[in-house]
Amino acid sequence: MSENKVTLNDQTTGKSIELPVLKGSQGDPTLDIKNLHKETGYFTYDPGFAQTAACSSAITFIDGNKGVLQYRGYPIEQLAENSNFLEVAYLLLNGNLPNTSEMADFDHDITYHSMVHEKLNNFMSGFHYDAHPMAMMSGAVGSLAAFYHDRLDPEDPNQRELAAKRMIAKMPTIAAICYRHHRGLPNAYPKNNLGFTERFLDTMFSVPAEPYEVNPVAAKALDLLFILHADHEQNASTSTVRLVGSTGANPYACIAAGIAALWGPAHGGANESVLKMLDEIGSVDNIPKYIAKAKDRNDPFRLMGFGHRVYKNFDPRASIIRKACHDVLNELNITDPQLDLAMELEEIALRDEFFVERKLYPNVDFYSGIIYKALGIPVSMFTVMFAIARTVGWAAQWLEMREDPGKIGRPRQIYTGETTRDYLKMDQR
Ligand code: SDX
């Protein structure tokens, strides 16, 4: 990283300090404040880390103003058009696109790690039938540490790589168990003769009574969504995985923490909330009422699937998904009034000064649910779909962090509580 300096003049003390400026291969210059407190006594305050780089990373680059997203330098539009999820997974984990033999080896490894221990099936059967699948998934992934307790050393690169592959391979299987548990279906086992996304759809939807044919349109659409959700630099769940990983916790605990963070409606849970919001809006006639609610500072209602901490332009993933919605619904010969409602909502919002001024555009979660629904995936499983894909990003970012662990993550605070005071006995209070 090339360096120049920025001088900070403290008018209260008359002192000045030079802060190194760090520059990555792409993106905005960054002030290095590692020594700020030591040299000036000042901390910095940045709630939600909106302006703070917590790490350096070579995996994913986003330019929020230009609506740019790149995985290892490849534009998301090109990967969406030409690649597939497992190849993108290899790219994110290893830094380059695989050649034929590398892809075959990686595919073999993921395929032959896709089964889960039978006792995990038993563990999952203990949940109530209507347990939320994200609760089941975070519990199941955390429990994987109990099945691989002899291969958890984050200091061992071979164990790190094995854990990453196991996680990527088993997430679809665990997701299918969650779905089938809810539906009262017997467990289905992953078939090694199928590709990653076909295998997942088969494990989800096959029934013992008859052979199940994976619909190629569904597989292609879901594989595209997996590509688009695979990684997104230091979002809340990935930052959670890194923070937990910085303590030396085992990989399954780190990913389970990431799943928990993703579940929130401000993050990956938004795709489920979008469909519930569209249900609540119900018809185009009600859109103005909900736009007004979203603009009312006294109303907690937000337009789910809109806005983003980084994108102040179109989320490139939303643009790709919007187009895919039309293609998938046409190919599956489905008409979904919620797509028309979503399109109308987007058009009205993007004509409204409140949204334009705040640069609130549709994000990745706004249209994805339309496709999930068309594939027969229930709304409660939408964030699980996000988690299957994002496990690749979490694993890649965890591996990158563990290669050079650095310091344990430990943010500071501005203390606003009581100043020092003495304890009073009960009869003196
Ligand atoms: C994901 O970080 C990532 O990369 C995440 C993600 C990934 O791939 O990992 O991209 C996935 O999480 C996408 C986001 C999904 N969440 C939603 O769709 C939920 C709805 N969106 C909002 O909650 C919100 O936009 C956030 C959480 C996404 C971003 O919040 P910020 O950056 O903290 O923005 P903000 O709260 O500072 O908003 C700025 C202004 C505020 O108004 P004012 O105080 O200036 O008057 O915009 C308003 C907000 O009230 N605002 C919205 C709004 N989002 C922001 N108003 C109405 N509806 C919204 N959706």
Short mmCIF file of C-alpha atoms and ligand atoms in Angstrom, two decimals:
data_model
loop_
_atom_site.label_atom_id
_atom_site.label_comp_id
_atom_site.label_asym_id
_atom_site.label_seq_id
_atom_site.Cartn_x
_atom_site.Cartn_y
_atom_site.Cartn_z
CA MET A 1 0.00 0.00 0.00
CA SER A 2 1.51 3.32 -1.05
CA GLU A 3 1.61 6.02 1.67
CA ASN A 4 1.47 9.81 1.93
CA LYS A 5 0.41 11.87 4.96
CA VAL A 6 -2.42 14.07 6.29
CA THR A 7 -1.61 16.53 9.07
CA LEU A 8 -4.07 16.86 11.98
CA ASN A 9 -3.77 20.19 13.89
CA ASP A 10 -5.17 20.15 17.42
CA GLN A 11 -6.23 23.75 18.15
CA THR A 12 -6.71 23.01 21.86
CA THR A 13 -3.11 21.87 22.40
CA GLY A 14 -1.42 23.52 19.42
CA LYS A 15 0.09 20.14 18.59
CA SER A 16 -0.14 18.52 15.16
CA ILE A 17 0.18 14.92 14.09
CA GLU A 18 0.84 13.35 10.71
CA LEU A 19 -1.46 10.46 9.81
CA PRO A 20 -0.27 8.04 7.13
CA VAL A 21 -2.65 7.69 4.16
CA LEU A 22 -3.09 4.11 3.01
CA LYS A 23 -4.13 3.34 -0.57
CA GLY A 24 -5.33 -0.06 -1.73
CA SER A 25 -5.32 -1.32 -5.32
CA GLN A 26 -8.78 0.26 -5.80
CA GLY A 27 -11.05 2.44 -3.64
CA ASP A 28 -10.80 5.57 -1.52
CA PRO A 29 -7.66 6.57 0.40
CA THR A 30 -7.76 5.66 4.11
CA LEU A 31 -6.25 7.41 7.12
CA ASP A 32 -4.21 5.09 9.31
CA ILE A 33 -5.26 6.00 12.88
CA LYS A 34 -3.65 2.98 14.61
CA ASN A 35 -1.41 5.29 16.71
CA LEU A 36 -3.84 8.20 17.12
CA HIS A 37 -4.66 7.60 20.80
CA LYS A 38 -1.04 6.86 21.70
CA GLU A 39 0.11 10.13 20.08
CA THR A 40 -2.85 12.42 20.81
CA GLY A 41 -5.00 10.84 23.54
CA TYR A 42 -7.96 10.92 21.17
CA PHE A 43 -10.17 8.00 20.13
CA THR A 44 -12.39 8.26 17.05
CA TYR A 45 -16.19 7.85 17.03
CA ASP A 46 -17.90 6.13 14.10
CA PRO A 47 -21.15 4.33 15.13
CA GLY A 48 -21.84 1.39 12.79
CA PHE A 49 -18.28 1.72 11.43
CA ALA A 50 -19.76 3.59 8.43
CA GLN A 51 -16.46 5.35 7.70
CA THR A 52 -14.03 2.83 9.21
CA ALA A 53 -11.94 0.14 7.54
CA ALA A 54 -11.61 -2.74 10.01
CA CYS A 55 -9.22 -4.74 7.81
CA SER A 56 -7.55 -4.93 4.45
CA SER A 57 -8.86 -7.57 2.06
CA ALA A 58 -8.22 -8.78 -1.49
CA ILE A 59 -11.50 -10.63 -1.96
CA THR A 60 -14.35 -8.27 -2.94
CA PHE A 61 -14.41 -4.65 -4.09
CA ILE A 62 -17.45 -2.37 -4.04
CA ASP A 63 -17.71 1.18 -5.38
CA GLY A 64 -21.01 2.34 -3.85
CA ASN A 65 -21.22 5.54 -5.87
CA LYS A 66 -20.73 3.78 -9.20
CA GLY A 67 -22.69 0.62 -8.33
CA VAL A 68 -19.63 -1.56 -8.89
CA LEU A 69 -19.18 -5.03 -7.36
CA GLN A 70 -16.18 -7.24 -8.18
CA TYR A 71 -15.14 -10.66 -6.83
CA ARG A 72 -11.33 -10.92 -7.00
CA GLY A 73 -11.41 -8.20 -9.71
CA TYR A 74 -14.06 -9.84 -11.90
CA PRO A 75 -17.19 -7.64 -12.41
CA ILE A 76 -20.29 -9.29 -10.96
CA GLU A 77 -22.09 -8.81 -14.31
CA GLN A 78 -19.51 -10.99 -16.10
CA LEU A 79 -19.57 -13.69 -13.42
CA ALA A 80 -23.39 -13.70 -13.47
CA GLU A 81 -23.36 -14.08 -17.24
CA ASN A 82 -20.57 -16.63 -17.67
CA SER A 83 -19.82 -18.48 -14.44
CA ASN A 84 -21.56 -20.79 -11.98
CA PHE A 85 -21.75 -20.75 -8.19
CA LEU A 86 -19.18 -23.47 -7.50
CA GLU A 87 -16.65 -21.82 -9.83
CA VAL A 88 -17.29 -18.48 -8.09
CA ALA A 89 -16.80 -20.25 -4.75
CA TYR A 90 -13.40 -21.50 -5.92
CA LEU A 91 -12.54 -17.97 -7.14
CA LEU A 92 -13.47 -16.33 -3.81
CA LEU A 93 -11.61 -18.94 -1.75
CA ASN A 94 -8.46 -19.20 -3.91
CA GLY A 95 -8.17 -15.82 -5.66
CA ASN A 96 -8.23 -17.01 -9.28
CA LEU A 97 -10.61 -18.83 -11.61
CA PRO A 98 -9.88 -22.60 -11.63
CA ASN A 99 -8.58 -24.56 -14.61
CA THR A 100 -10.33 -27.79 -15.55
CA SER A 101 -8.52 -30.08 -13.12
CA GLU A 102 -8.72 -27.57 -10.25
CA MET A 103 -12.46 -27.27 -10.82
CA ALA A 104 -12.91 -31.04 -10.97
CA ASP A 105 -10.97 -31.52 -7.70
CA PHE A 106 -12.92 -28.75 -5.95
CA ASP A 107 -16.25 -30.10 -7.19
CA HIS A 108 -15.28 -33.59 -5.96
CA ASP A 109 -14.29 -32.27 -2.52
CA ILE A 110 -17.51 -30.30 -2.08
CA THR A 111 -19.63 -33.20 -3.36
CA TYR A 112 -18.03 -35.73 -1.01
CA HIS A 113 -18.46 -33.48 2.01
CA SER A 114 -22.13 -32.72 1.36
CA MET A 115 -23.55 -35.38 3.72
CA VAL A 116 -24.01 -34.60 7.42
CA HIS A 117 -23.53 -37.01 10.33
CA GLU A 118 -26.73 -38.99 10.92
CA LYS A 119 -26.76 -37.76 14.51
CA LEU A 120 -27.15 -34.23 13.16
CA ASN A 121 -30.34 -35.37 11.48
CA ASN A 122 -31.50 -36.65 14.86
CA PHE A 123 -30.48 -33.35 16.53
CA MET A 124 -32.50 -31.38 13.98
CA SER A 125 -35.58 -33.57 14.53
CA GLY A 126 -35.74 -32.20 18.08
CA PHE A 127 -36.87 -28.78 16.87
CA HIS A 128 -40.58 -28.02 16.92
CA TYR A 129 -42.11 -28.46 13.43
CA ASP A 130 -42.66 -24.70 13.05
CA ALA A 131 -39.19 -23.63 14.23
CA HIS A 132 -37.82 -20.82 12.05
CA PRO A 133 -35.26 -22.40 9.69
CA MET A 134 -32.69 -19.70 10.50
CA ALA A 135 -32.88 -20.70 14.18
CA MET A 136 -32.41 -24.33 13.15
CA MET A 137 -29.55 -23.48 10.79
CA SER A 138 -27.55 -21.38 13.27
CA GLY A 139 -27.95 -24.12 15.89
CA ALA A 140 -26.99 -26.87 13.46
CA VAL A 141 -23.88 -25.09 12.14
CA GLY A 142 -22.66 -24.26 15.64
CA SER A 143 -23.11 -27.93 16.57
CA LEU A 144 -20.83 -29.08 13.71
CA ALA A 145 -17.91 -28.30 16.06
CA ALA A 146 -19.12 -31.24 18.14
CA PHE A 147 -18.83 -33.60 15.17
CA TYR A 148 -15.38 -32.43 14.09
CA HIS A 149 -13.89 -31.55 17.47
CA ASP A 150 -10.55 -33.11 16.47
CA ARG A 151 -10.18 -30.90 13.37
CA LEU A 152 -10.87 -27.40 14.70
CA ASP A 153 -7.45 -25.81 15.00
CA PRO A 154 -7.65 -22.42 13.22
CA GLU A 155 -3.83 -22.26 13.32
CA ASP A 156 -3.55 -25.30 10.99
CA PRO A 157 -4.00 -24.28 7.31
CA ASN A 158 -5.05 -27.79 6.29
CA GLN A 159 -7.75 -27.88 8.98
CA ARG A 160 -8.87 -24.38 7.95
CA GLU A 161 -9.26 -25.44 4.31
CA LEU A 162 -11.11 -28.63 5.26
CA ALA A 163 -13.49 -26.72 7.54
CA ALA A 164 -14.23 -24.20 4.79
CA LYS A 165 -15.06 -26.94 2.27
CA ARG A 166 -17.14 -28.85 4.81
CA MET A 167 -19.17 -25.72 5.59
CA ILE A 168 -19.82 -24.83 1.95
CA ALA A 169 -20.77 -28.44 1.20
CA LYS A 170 -23.05 -29.00 4.19
CA MET A 171 -25.02 -25.77 4.28
CA PRO A 172 -27.38 -26.83 1.44
CA THR A 173 -27.90 -30.21 3.13
CA ILE A 174 -28.69 -28.52 6.46
CA ALA A 175 -31.03 -26.08 4.67
CA ALA A 176 -32.89 -28.98 3.08
CA ILE A 177 -33.23 -30.69 6.47
CA CYS A 178 -34.78 -27.47 7.86
CA TYR A 179 -37.30 -27.35 4.98
CA ARG A 180 -38.20 -31.04 5.12
CA HIS A 181 -38.54 -30.98 8.91
CA HIS A 182 -41.05 -28.16 8.56
CA ARG A 183 -42.96 -30.05 5.85
CA GLY A 184 -42.94 -33.33 7.74
CA LEU A 185 -40.95 -34.99 4.96
CA PRO A 186 -38.40 -37.75 5.63
CA ASN A 187 -34.77 -36.67 5.15
CA ALA A 188 -33.36 -36.84 1.62
CA TYR A 189 -29.64 -37.48 1.15
CA PRO A 190 -27.47 -35.44 -1.24
CA LYS A 191 -26.85 -37.22 -4.55
CA ASN A 192 -23.21 -37.23 -5.72
CA ASN A 193 -24.15 -37.46 -9.39
CA LEU A 194 -25.72 -33.96 -9.32
CA GLY A 195 -24.12 -30.51 -9.46
CA PHE A 196 -24.11 -28.24 -6.39
CA THR A 197 -27.36 -26.36 -7.04
CA GLU A 198 -29.19 -29.32 -8.66
CA ARG A 199 -28.17 -31.46 -5.66
CA PHE A 200 -29.61 -28.85 -3.29
CA LEU A 201 -32.94 -28.66 -5.17
CA ASP A 202 -33.14 -32.46 -5.22
CA THR A 203 -32.37 -32.69 -1.48
CA MET A 204 -35.03 -30.05 -0.84
CA PHE A 205 -37.91 -31.13 -3.03
CA SER A 206 -37.53 -34.84 -3.86
CA VAL A 207 -40.14 -37.22 -2.40
CA PRO A 208 -39.75 -40.96 -1.78
CA ALA A 209 -42.86 -41.79 -3.77
CA GLU A 210 -41.50 -40.92 -7.20
CA PRO A 211 -38.34 -39.84 -9.03
CA TYR A 212 -37.64 -36.08 -8.86
CA GLU A 213 -36.42 -34.23 -11.94
CA VAL A 214 -34.64 -30.94 -11.21
CA ASN A 215 -36.06 -28.17 -13.42
CA PRO A 216 -33.06 -26.71 -15.29
CA VAL A 217 -34.67 -23.25 -15.32
CA ALA A 218 -34.98 -23.36 -11.53
CA ALA A 219 -31.42 -24.62 -11.11
CA LYS A 220 -30.03 -21.89 -13.37
CA ALA A 221 -32.02 -19.16 -11.60
CA LEU A 222 -30.99 -20.33 -8.13
CA ASP A 223 -27.35 -20.71 -9.18
CA LEU A 224 -27.42 -17.10 -10.38
CA LEU A 225 -28.85 -15.94 -7.03
CA PHE A 226 -26.14 -17.91 -5.21
CA ILE A 227 -23.46 -16.16 -7.31
CA LEU A 228 -24.94 -12.72 -6.53
CA HIS A 229 -25.15 -13.40 -2.78
CA ALA A 230 -21.75 -15.07 -2.37
CA ASP A 231 -19.76 -12.20 -0.87
CA HIS A 232 -20.02 -8.46 -0.23
CA GLU A 233 -16.83 -7.28 1.54
CA GLN A 234 -17.22 -6.20 5.18
CA ASN A 235 -21.03 -6.33 5.65
CA ALA A 236 -22.47 -6.91 9.12
CA SER A 237 -22.43 -10.72 9.04
CA THR A 238 -18.98 -10.96 7.47
CA SER A 239 -17.62 -8.48 10.00
CA THR A 240 -19.19 -10.68 12.69
CA VAL A 241 -17.41 -13.76 11.31
CA ARG A 242 -14.12 -11.85 11.30
CA LEU A 243 -14.63 -10.51 14.83
CA VAL A 244 -15.47 -13.95 16.22
CA GLY A 245 -12.60 -15.44 14.20
CA SER A 246 -10.19 -12.90 15.70
CA THR A 247 -10.68 -14.57 19.11
CA GLY A 248 -9.42 -17.91 17.72
CA ALA A 249 -12.89 -19.45 17.89
CA ASN A 250 -13.47 -22.57 15.81
CA PRO A 251 -14.72 -22.08 12.21
CA TYR A 252 -18.18 -23.49 12.85
CA ALA A 253 -18.74 -21.05 15.74
CA CYS A 254 -17.67 -18.19 13.44
CA ILE A 255 -20.08 -19.17 10.66
CA ALA A 256 -22.91 -19.76 13.16
CA ALA A 257 -22.34 -16.18 14.41
CA GLY A 258 -22.48 -14.94 10.82
CA ILE A 259 -25.80 -16.75 10.28
CA ALA A 260 -27.22 -15.10 13.39
CA ALA A 261 -26.14 -11.65 12.19
CA LEU A 262 -27.50 -12.24 8.68
CA TRP A 263 -30.95 -13.11 10.08
CA GLY A 264 -31.70 -9.50 11.05
CA PRO A 265 -34.29 -7.70 8.82
CA ALA A 266 -31.84 -4.81 8.30
CA HIS A 267 -29.47 -7.33 6.68
CA GLY A 268 -30.14 -10.71 5.07
CA GLY A 269 -33.54 -11.04 6.72
CA ALA A 270 -34.75 -8.22 4.44
CA ASN A 271 -35.62 -10.64 1.61
CA GLU A 272 -38.22 -12.29 3.84
CA SER A 273 -39.43 -8.85 5.03
CA VAL A 274 -39.84 -7.62 1.42
CA LEU A 275 -42.39 -10.33 0.63
CA LYS A 276 -44.23 -9.66 3.89
CA MET A 277 -44.21 -5.93 3.03
CA LEU A 278 -45.58 -6.59 -0.47
CA ASP A 279 -48.27 -8.79 1.09
CA GLU A 280 -49.15 -5.96 3.49
CA ILE A 281 -49.23 -3.34 0.72
CA GLY A 282 -51.45 -5.69 -1.25
CA SER A 283 -52.21 -3.50 -4.27
CA VAL A 284 -50.80 -0.63 -6.33
CA ASP A 285 -53.51 1.65 -4.88
CA ASN A 286 -51.96 1.31 -1.41
CA ILE A 287 -48.43 2.25 -2.51
CA PRO A 288 -48.75 5.99 -1.76
CA LYS A 289 -49.83 5.21 1.81
CA TYR A 290 -46.76 3.01 2.42
CA ILE A 291 -44.39 5.46 0.73
CA ALA A 292 -45.73 8.10 3.15
CA LYS A 293 -45.18 5.72 6.08
CA ALA A 294 -41.59 5.07 4.91
CA LYS A 295 -40.97 8.83 4.81
CA ASP A 296 -42.53 9.52 8.20
CA ARG A 297 -39.69 9.80 10.76
CA ASN A 298 -42.14 8.90 13.52
CA ASP A 299 -43.13 5.68 11.77
CA PRO A 300 -40.71 2.74 12.18
CA PHE A 301 -41.86 1.36 8.81
CA ARG A 302 -39.09 1.25 6.21
CA LEU A 303 -39.27 0.25 2.58
CA MET A 304 -37.69 -3.19 2.91
CA GLY A 305 -35.28 -4.04 0.12
CA PHE A 306 -34.47 -0.35 -0.32
CA GLY A 307 -31.36 1.55 0.74
CA HIS A 308 -27.85 0.41 1.46
CA ARG A 309 -24.94 1.49 3.66
CA VAL A 310 -22.52 1.42 0.72
CA TYR A 311 -24.51 1.62 -2.53
CA LYS A 312 -25.65 5.18 -3.20
CA ASN A 313 -26.55 4.09 -6.71
CA PHE A 314 -28.25 0.97 -8.03
CA ASP A 315 -27.11 -2.23 -6.31
CA PRO A 316 -25.79 -4.05 -9.41
CA ARG A 317 -27.17 -7.30 -8.03
CA ALA A 318 -30.70 -5.84 -7.86
CA SER A 319 -30.52 -4.87 -11.54
CA ILE A 320 -29.45 -8.39 -12.53
CA ILE A 321 -32.13 -10.01 -10.34
CA ARG A 322 -34.88 -7.71 -11.64
CA LYS A 323 -34.14 -8.86 -15.18
CA ALA A 324 -33.90 -12.50 -14.08
CA CYS A 325 -37.35 -12.21 -12.45
CA HIS A 326 -38.96 -11.62 -15.82
CA ASP A 327 -36.95 -14.38 -17.51
CA VAL A 328 -37.67 -16.97 -14.82
CA LEU A 329 -41.38 -16.20 -14.50
CA ASN A 330 -41.75 -16.31 -18.30
CA GLU A 331 -39.80 -19.58 -18.61
CA LEU A 332 -41.78 -21.15 -15.76
CA ASN A 333 -44.97 -19.69 -17.23
CA ILE A 334 -45.82 -17.98 -13.93
CA THR A 335 -47.45 -14.61 -13.49
CA ASP A 336 -46.87 -13.07 -10.07
CA PRO A 337 -48.78 -9.88 -9.26
CA GLN A 338 -46.19 -9.15 -6.55
CA LEU A 339 -43.58 -8.60 -9.27
CA ASP A 340 -45.79 -5.97 -10.89
CA LEU A 341 -46.39 -4.46 -7.44
CA ALA A 342 -42.63 -4.41 -6.71
CA MET A 343 -41.86 -2.77 -10.06
CA GLU A 344 -44.53 -0.11 -9.48
CA LEU A 345 -43.25 0.49 -5.93
CA GLU A 346 -39.71 0.93 -7.23
CA GLU A 347 -40.85 3.34 -9.95
CA ILE A 348 -42.87 5.49 -7.54
CA ALA A 349 -40.13 5.52 -4.87
CA LEU A 350 -37.44 6.50 -7.36
CA ARG A 351 -39.56 9.47 -8.44
CA ASP A 352 -39.89 10.66 -4.81
CA GLU A 353 -37.48 13.34 -3.57
CA PHE A 354 -37.14 11.63 -0.16
CA PHE A 355 -35.62 8.51 -1.74
CA VAL A 356 -33.71 10.34 -4.46
CA GLU A 357 -32.17 12.79 -1.95
CA ARG A 358 -31.09 9.92 0.33
CA LYS A 359 -29.92 7.81 -2.62
CA LEU A 360 -32.18 4.94 -1.62
CA TYR A 361 -32.30 2.37 -4.41
CA PRO A 362 -33.48 -1.25 -4.51
CA ASN A 363 -30.87 -3.57 -3.01
CA VAL A 364 -30.16 -7.27 -3.50
CA ASP A 365 -33.11 -8.23 -1.30
CA PHE A 366 -35.82 -6.33 -3.16
CA TYR A 367 -36.44 -8.76 -6.02
CA SER A 368 -34.78 -11.99 -4.91
CA GLY A 369 -37.87 -13.22 -3.06
CA ILE A 370 -39.94 -13.09 -6.26
CA ILE A 371 -37.66 -15.73 -7.76
CA TYR A 372 -37.43 -17.84 -4.60
CA LYS A 373 -41.24 -17.88 -4.48
CA ALA A 374 -41.45 -18.91 -8.14
CA LEU A 375 -39.12 -21.83 -7.33
CA GLY A 376 -41.48 -23.01 -4.59
CA ILE A 377 -39.20 -21.91 -1.75
CA PRO A 378 -41.24 -20.72 1.28
CA VAL A 379 -40.71 -17.17 2.57
CA SER A 380 -39.27 -18.45 5.87
CA MET A 381 -36.45 -20.09 3.87
CA PHE A 382 -35.43 -16.95 1.93
CA THR A 383 -32.68 -15.90 4.34
CA VAL A 384 -31.51 -19.51 4.48
CA MET A 385 -30.91 -19.24 0.71
CA PHE A 386 -28.86 -16.11 1.36
CA ALA A 387 -26.87 -17.99 4.04
CA ILE A 388 -26.09 -20.94 1.73
CA ALA A 389 -24.46 -18.55 -0.74
CA ARG A 390 -22.85 -16.23 1.80
CA THR A 391 -21.14 -19.14 3.53
CA VAL A 392 -18.64 -18.98 0.66
CA GLY A 393 -17.89 -15.32 1.41
CA TRP A 394 -17.75 -15.90 5.15
CA ALA A 395 -15.37 -18.85 4.64
CA ALA A 396 -13.16 -16.89 2.22
CA GLN A 397 -12.99 -13.87 4.53
CA TRP A 398 -12.35 -16.08 7.58
CA LEU A 399 -9.53 -17.89 5.77
CA GLU A 400 -8.00 -14.55 4.70
CA MET A 401 -8.20 -13.22 8.27
CA ARG A 402 -6.77 -16.41 9.80
CA GLU A 403 -3.80 -16.34 7.40
CA ASP A 404 -2.72 -13.12 9.13
CA PRO A 405 -4.85 -13.03 12.33
CA GLY A 406 -3.50 -9.75 13.71
CA LYS A 407 -5.11 -8.46 16.90
CA ILE A 408 -8.36 -9.55 18.53
CA GLY A 409 -11.16 -7.21 17.47
CA ARG A 410 -12.06 -4.88 20.37
CA PRO A 411 -13.81 -1.54 19.53
CA ARG A 412 -13.83 1.27 22.14
CA GLN A 413 -16.72 3.54 23.27
CA ILE A 414 -17.71 6.98 24.47
CA TYR A 415 -18.78 6.37 28.09
CA THR A 416 -21.90 8.35 29.04
CA GLY A 417 -22.83 6.66 32.32
CA GLU A 418 -22.47 7.70 35.99
CA THR A 419 -19.12 9.06 37.14
CA THR A 420 -17.36 7.42 40.15
CA ARG A 421 -19.61 7.06 43.21
CA ASP A 422 -19.47 5.05 46.50
CA TYR A 423 -21.58 2.03 47.38
CA LEU A 424 -24.48 2.76 49.79
CA LYS A 425 -25.84 0.16 52.17
CA MET A 426 -29.50 -0.76 51.73
CA ASP A 427 -30.68 1.34 54.74
CA GLN A 428 -28.90 4.42 53.30
CA ARG A 429 -30.58 4.33 49.84
C1 SDX B 1 -28.10 -6.30 2.87
O1 SDX B 1 -23.80 -4.23 3.93
C2 SDX B 1 -24.05 -5.04 2.98
O2 SDX B 1 -23.29 -5.22 2.05
C3 SDX B 1 -25.35 -5.82 3.13
C4 SDX B 1 -25.79 -6.65 1.95
C5 SDX B 1 -24.86 -7.81 1.71
O3 SDX B 1 -24.81 -8.30 0.58
O4 SDX B 1 -24.25 -8.30 2.69
O5 SDX B 1 -25.83 -5.84 0.78
C6 SDX B 1 -27.17 -7.25 2.18
O6 SDX B 1 -28.17 -6.31 4.06
C7 SDX B 1 -28.89 -5.34 2.04
C8 SDX B 1 -29.78 -4.38 2.91
C9 SDX B 1 -31.07 -5.09 3.26
N1 SDX B 1 -31.85 -4.30 4.22
C10 SDX B 1 -32.99 -3.68 3.88
O7 SDX B 1 -33.43 -3.66 2.74
C11 SDX B 1 -33.73 -3.04 5.05
C12 SDX B 1 -34.20 -1.64 4.64
N2 SDX B 1 -33.03 -0.80 4.48
C13 SDX B 1 -32.65 0.02 5.63
O8 SDX B 1 -32.88 -0.54 6.87
C14 SDX B 1 -31.30 0.71 5.42
O9 SDX B 1 -31.31 1.24 4.17
C15 SDX B 1 -30.03 -0.09 5.61
C16 SDX B 1 -29.98 -0.75 6.92
C17 SDX B 1 -29.87 -1.10 4.53
C18 SDX B 1 -28.88 0.90 5.52
O10 SDX B 1 -29.00 1.76 6.57
P1 SDX B 1 -27.95 2.96 6.80
O11 SDX B 1 -26.84 2.94 5.85
O12 SDX B 1 -27.63 2.98 8.23
O13 SDX B 1 -28.80 4.16 6.33
P2 SDX B 1 -29.47 5.19 7.29
O14 SDX B 1 -30.29 4.45 8.29
O15 SDX B 1 -28.42 6.11 7.78
O16 SDX B 1 -30.46 5.91 6.27
C19 SDX B 1 -30.18 7.19 5.77
C20 SDX B 1 -31.56 7.83 5.66
C21 SDX B 1 -32.30 7.85 7.00
O17 SDX B 1 -33.21 8.94 6.94
P3 SDX B 1 -32.80 10.37 7.66
O18 SDX B 1 -32.39 10.03 9.08
O19 SDX B 1 -31.66 10.91 6.84
O20 SDX B 1 -34.06 11.19 7.58
O21 SDX B 1 -32.38 7.07 4.78
C22 SDX B 1 -33.50 6.56 5.50
C23 SDX B 1 -33.14 6.60 6.97
O22 SDX B 1 -34.30 6.70 7.78
N3 SDX B 1 -33.70 5.19 5.03
C24 SDX B 1 -34.87 4.68 4.70
C25 SDX B 1 -34.60 3.38 4.25
N4 SDX B 1 -33.29 3.14 4.34
C26 SDX B 1 -32.74 4.27 4.82
N5 SDX B 1 -36.13 5.18 4.74
C27 SDX B 1 -37.12 4.37 4.33
N6 SDX B 1 -36.95 3.10 3.88
C28 SDX B 1 -35.69 2.57 3.83
N7 SDX B 1 -35.51 1.33 3.38
#
